[in-house]
Coordinates of C-alpha atoms in Angstrom, one line a residue:
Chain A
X1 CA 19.2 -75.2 -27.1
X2 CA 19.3 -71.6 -27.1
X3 CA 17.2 -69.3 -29.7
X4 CA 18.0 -65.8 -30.6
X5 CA 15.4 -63.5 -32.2
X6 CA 15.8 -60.2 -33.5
X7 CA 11.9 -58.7 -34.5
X8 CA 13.1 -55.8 -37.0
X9 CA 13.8 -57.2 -40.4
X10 CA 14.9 -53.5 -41.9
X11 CA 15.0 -50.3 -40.3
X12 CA 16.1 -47.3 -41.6
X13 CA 16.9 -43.8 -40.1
X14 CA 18.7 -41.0 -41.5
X15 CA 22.8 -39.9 -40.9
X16 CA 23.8 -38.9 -37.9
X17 CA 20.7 -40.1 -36.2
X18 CA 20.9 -42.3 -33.5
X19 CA 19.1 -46.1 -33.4
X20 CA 18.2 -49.1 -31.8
X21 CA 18.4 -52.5 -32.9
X22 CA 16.5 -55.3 -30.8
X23 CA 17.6 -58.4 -30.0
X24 CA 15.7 -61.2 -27.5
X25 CA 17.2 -64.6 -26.4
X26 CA 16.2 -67.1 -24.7
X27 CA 18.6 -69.7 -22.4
X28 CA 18.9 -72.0 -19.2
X29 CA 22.3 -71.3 -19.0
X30 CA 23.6 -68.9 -16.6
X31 CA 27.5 -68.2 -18.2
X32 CA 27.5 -66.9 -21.7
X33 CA 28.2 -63.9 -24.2
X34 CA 26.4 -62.1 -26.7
X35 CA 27.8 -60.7 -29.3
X36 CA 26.7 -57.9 -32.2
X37 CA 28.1 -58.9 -35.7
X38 CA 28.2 -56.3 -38.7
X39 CA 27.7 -57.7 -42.2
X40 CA 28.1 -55.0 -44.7
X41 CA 27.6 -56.0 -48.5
X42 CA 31.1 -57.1 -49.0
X43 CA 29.3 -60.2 -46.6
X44 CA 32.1 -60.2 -44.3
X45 CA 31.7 -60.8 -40.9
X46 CA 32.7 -58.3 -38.3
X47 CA 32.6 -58.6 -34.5
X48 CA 31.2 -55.2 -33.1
X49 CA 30.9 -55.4 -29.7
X50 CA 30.9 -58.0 -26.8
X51 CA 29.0 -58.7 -23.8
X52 CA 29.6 -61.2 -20.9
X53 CA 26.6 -62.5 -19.4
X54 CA 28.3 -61.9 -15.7
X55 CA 28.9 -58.2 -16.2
X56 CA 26.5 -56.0 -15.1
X57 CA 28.0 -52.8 -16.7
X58 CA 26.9 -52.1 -20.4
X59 CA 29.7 -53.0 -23.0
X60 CA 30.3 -49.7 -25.1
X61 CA 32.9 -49.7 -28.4
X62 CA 33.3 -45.9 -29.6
X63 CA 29.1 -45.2 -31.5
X64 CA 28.2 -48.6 -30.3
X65 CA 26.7 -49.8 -27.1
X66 CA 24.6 -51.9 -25.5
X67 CA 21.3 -52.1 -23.2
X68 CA 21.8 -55.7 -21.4
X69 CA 19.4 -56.8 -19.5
X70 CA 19.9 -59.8 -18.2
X71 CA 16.7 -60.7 -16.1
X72 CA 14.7 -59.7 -19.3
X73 CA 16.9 -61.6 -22.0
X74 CA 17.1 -58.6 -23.9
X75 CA 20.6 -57.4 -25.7
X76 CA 20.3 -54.5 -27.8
X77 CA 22.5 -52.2 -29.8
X78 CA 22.6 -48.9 -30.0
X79 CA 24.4 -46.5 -32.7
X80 CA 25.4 -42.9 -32.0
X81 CA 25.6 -40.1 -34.5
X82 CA 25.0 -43.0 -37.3
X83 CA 27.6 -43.1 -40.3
X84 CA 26.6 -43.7 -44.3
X85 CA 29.2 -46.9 -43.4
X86 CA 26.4 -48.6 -40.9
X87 CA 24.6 -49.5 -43.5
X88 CA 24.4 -53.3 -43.6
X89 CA 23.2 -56.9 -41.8
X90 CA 23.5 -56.9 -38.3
X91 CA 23.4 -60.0 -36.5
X92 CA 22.9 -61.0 -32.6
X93 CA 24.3 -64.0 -31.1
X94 CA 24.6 -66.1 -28.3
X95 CA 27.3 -68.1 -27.2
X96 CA 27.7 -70.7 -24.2
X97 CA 30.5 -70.4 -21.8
X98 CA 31.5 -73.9 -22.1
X99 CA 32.0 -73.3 -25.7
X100 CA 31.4 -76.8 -27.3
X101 CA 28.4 -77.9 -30.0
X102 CA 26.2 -74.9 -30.5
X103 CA 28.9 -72.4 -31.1
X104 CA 27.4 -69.2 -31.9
X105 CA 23.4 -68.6 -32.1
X106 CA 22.8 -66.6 -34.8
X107 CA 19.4 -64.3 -35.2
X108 CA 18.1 -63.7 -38.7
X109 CA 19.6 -60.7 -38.3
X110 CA 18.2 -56.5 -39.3
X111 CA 19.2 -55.1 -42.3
X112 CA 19.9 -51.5 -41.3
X113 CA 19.9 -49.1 -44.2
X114 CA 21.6 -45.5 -42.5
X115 CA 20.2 -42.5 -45.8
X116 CA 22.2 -39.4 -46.5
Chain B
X1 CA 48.5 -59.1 -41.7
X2 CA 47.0 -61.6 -39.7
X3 CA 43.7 -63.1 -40.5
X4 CA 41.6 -65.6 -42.2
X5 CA 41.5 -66.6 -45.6
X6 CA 39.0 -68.3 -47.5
X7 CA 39.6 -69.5 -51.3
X8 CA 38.1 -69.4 -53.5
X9 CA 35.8 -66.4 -53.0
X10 CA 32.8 -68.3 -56.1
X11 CA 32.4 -71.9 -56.7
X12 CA 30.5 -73.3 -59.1
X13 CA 29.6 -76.8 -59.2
X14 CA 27.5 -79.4 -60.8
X15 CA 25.0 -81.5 -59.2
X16 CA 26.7 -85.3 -58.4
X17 CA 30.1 -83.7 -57.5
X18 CA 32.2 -83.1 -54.1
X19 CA 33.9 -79.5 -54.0
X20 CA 36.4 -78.6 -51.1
X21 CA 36.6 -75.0 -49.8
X22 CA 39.3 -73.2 -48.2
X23 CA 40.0 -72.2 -45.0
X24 CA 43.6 -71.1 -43.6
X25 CA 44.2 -68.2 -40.4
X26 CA 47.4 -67.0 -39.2
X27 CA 46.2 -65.7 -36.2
X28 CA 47.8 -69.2 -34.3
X29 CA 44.3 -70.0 -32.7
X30 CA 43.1 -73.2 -31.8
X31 CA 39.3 -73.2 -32.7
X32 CA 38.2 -73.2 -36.1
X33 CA 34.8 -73.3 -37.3
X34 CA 32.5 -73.4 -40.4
X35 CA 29.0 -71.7 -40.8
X36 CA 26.6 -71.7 -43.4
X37 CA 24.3 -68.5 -44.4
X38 CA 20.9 -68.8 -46.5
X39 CA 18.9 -65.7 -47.6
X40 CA 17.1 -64.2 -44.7
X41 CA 18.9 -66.5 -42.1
X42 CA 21.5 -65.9 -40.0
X43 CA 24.2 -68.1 -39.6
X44 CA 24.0 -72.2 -38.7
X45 CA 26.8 -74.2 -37.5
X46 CA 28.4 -76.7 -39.8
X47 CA 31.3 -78.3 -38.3
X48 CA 33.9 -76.7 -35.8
X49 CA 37.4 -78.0 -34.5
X50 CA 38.8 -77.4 -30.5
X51 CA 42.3 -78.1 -31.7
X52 CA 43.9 -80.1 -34.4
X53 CA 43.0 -83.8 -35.4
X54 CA 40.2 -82.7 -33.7
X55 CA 36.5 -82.0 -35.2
X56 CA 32.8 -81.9 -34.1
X57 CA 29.7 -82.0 -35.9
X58 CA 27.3 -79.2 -35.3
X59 CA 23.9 -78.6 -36.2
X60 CA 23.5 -79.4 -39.6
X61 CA 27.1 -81.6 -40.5
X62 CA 24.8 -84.0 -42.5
X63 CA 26.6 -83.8 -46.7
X64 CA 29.9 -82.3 -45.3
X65 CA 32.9 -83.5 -44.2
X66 CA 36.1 -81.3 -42.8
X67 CA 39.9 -82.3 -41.6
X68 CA 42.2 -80.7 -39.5
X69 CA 45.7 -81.9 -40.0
X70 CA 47.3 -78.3 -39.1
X71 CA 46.4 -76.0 -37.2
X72 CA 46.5 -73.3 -39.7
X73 CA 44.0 -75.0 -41.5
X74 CA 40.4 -76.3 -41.9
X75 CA 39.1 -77.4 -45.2
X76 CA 35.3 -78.2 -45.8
X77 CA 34.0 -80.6 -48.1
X78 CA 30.5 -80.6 -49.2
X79 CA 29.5 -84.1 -50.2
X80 CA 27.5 -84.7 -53.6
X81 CA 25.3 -86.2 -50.2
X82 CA 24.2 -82.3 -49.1
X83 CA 20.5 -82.3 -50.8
X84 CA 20.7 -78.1 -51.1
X85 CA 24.3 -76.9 -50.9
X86 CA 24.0 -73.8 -53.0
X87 CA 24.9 -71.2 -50.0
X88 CA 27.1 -69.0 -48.7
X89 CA 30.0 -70.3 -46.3
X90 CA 32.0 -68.5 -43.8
X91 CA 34.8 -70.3 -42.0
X92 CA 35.6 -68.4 -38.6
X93 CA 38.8 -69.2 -36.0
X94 CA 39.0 -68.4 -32.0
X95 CA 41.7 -68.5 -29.9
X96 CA 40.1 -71.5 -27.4
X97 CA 36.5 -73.0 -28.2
X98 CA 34.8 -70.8 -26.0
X99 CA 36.2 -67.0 -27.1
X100 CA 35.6 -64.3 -29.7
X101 CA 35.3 -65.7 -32.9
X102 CA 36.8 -64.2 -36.0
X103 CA 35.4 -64.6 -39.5
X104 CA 37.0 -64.5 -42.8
X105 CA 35.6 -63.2 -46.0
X106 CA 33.5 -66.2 -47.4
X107 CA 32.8 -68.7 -50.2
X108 CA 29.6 -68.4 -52.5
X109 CA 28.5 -71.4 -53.5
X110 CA 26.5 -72.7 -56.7
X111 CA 25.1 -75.9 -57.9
X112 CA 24.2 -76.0 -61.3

């Protein structure tokens, strides 16, 4: 079974700053995709960026981008010229390439508070 | 729009009693899933569904029970069997079982 662990419970940083959110995971498998979720108070769910396992080049979505490392097991996010509108849960996750039982692998997630 | 739907958006219930949540997507994908979320946790996997008529058990399926006669939809029922259901619930769909999922909006659950 995979595990996904994400050590910062709350950071906070000021507008327009720019941060880093960690994420660690741990797998046997070789195929798979990580994934950044945004959870902002209205609790929905939103898919921020994706990475597949058998890409070596960074994913990047507009602010957002990651710093795979692949040998390390390390996936984290990071969030350009941060907006008041960050502000909320995010969650790593892991996902199998086969799909199947495990579905996603949630961490507990960072509650990431962006201040004016 | 496309998207998912989940209905309703608070339920209340009382302890003894089976409630049935909501789940319906437009998006004409094939994998449909349910998650719960607990304070401080992230999500766990409930019960998901390759394709219709079709459903799995995930992690923690024990007190819940789900159908999937269409493929637009995926309703959850949590059993008066589920020892702690007070949560929150987010259904999610995906094109195929192993793709980008997509959440909907969620269903707080309460036992009194």
């Amino acid at each position: 079974a995979q595990t996904v662990t994400q050590s910062q419970p709350e950071m906070s940083v000021q507008e327009a700053e720019t941060v880093t959110l960690s994420c660690t995971y741990d797998t046997s498998e070789n195929n798979y995709y990580l994934f950044w979720y945004k959870q902002p108070p209205s609790r929905q769910m939103i898919l921020v960026i994706r990475q597949e396992a058998y890409k070596q080049q960074n994913a990047t979505e507009n602010r957002f981008s990651v710093n795979f490392q692949k040998a390390a097991k390390s996936f984290s996010l990071k969030i350009s010229d941060s907006q008041l509108g960050d502000t909320a849960m995010y969650f790593c996750a892991f996902m199998y390439s086969g799909g199947g039982a495990d579905g996603l692998t949630f961490g507990k997630g960072t509650h990431l508070i962006i201040q004016p | 729009d496309g998207g998912i739907t989940q209905s309703p958006k608070y339920l209340f219930r009382k302890e003894g009693q089976n409630v049935t949540l909501s789940c319906e997507q437009n998006l004409n994908h094939d994998a449909m899933y349910w998650y719960r979320q607990d304070p401080g946790q992230g999500l766990r996997l409930i019960y998901y569904s390759q394709i219709v008529n079709d459903f799995q058990k995930g992690d923690i399926a024990e007190g819940y029970s789900v159908s999937r006669e269409k493929k637009e939809s995926f309703p959850l029922t949590v059993t008066s069997a589920q020892k702690n259901p007070t949560a929150f619930y987010l259904c999610a769909s995906s094109r195929g079982i192993a793709d980008t999922q997509y959440f909907g909006p969620g269903t707080r659950l309460t036992v009194l």
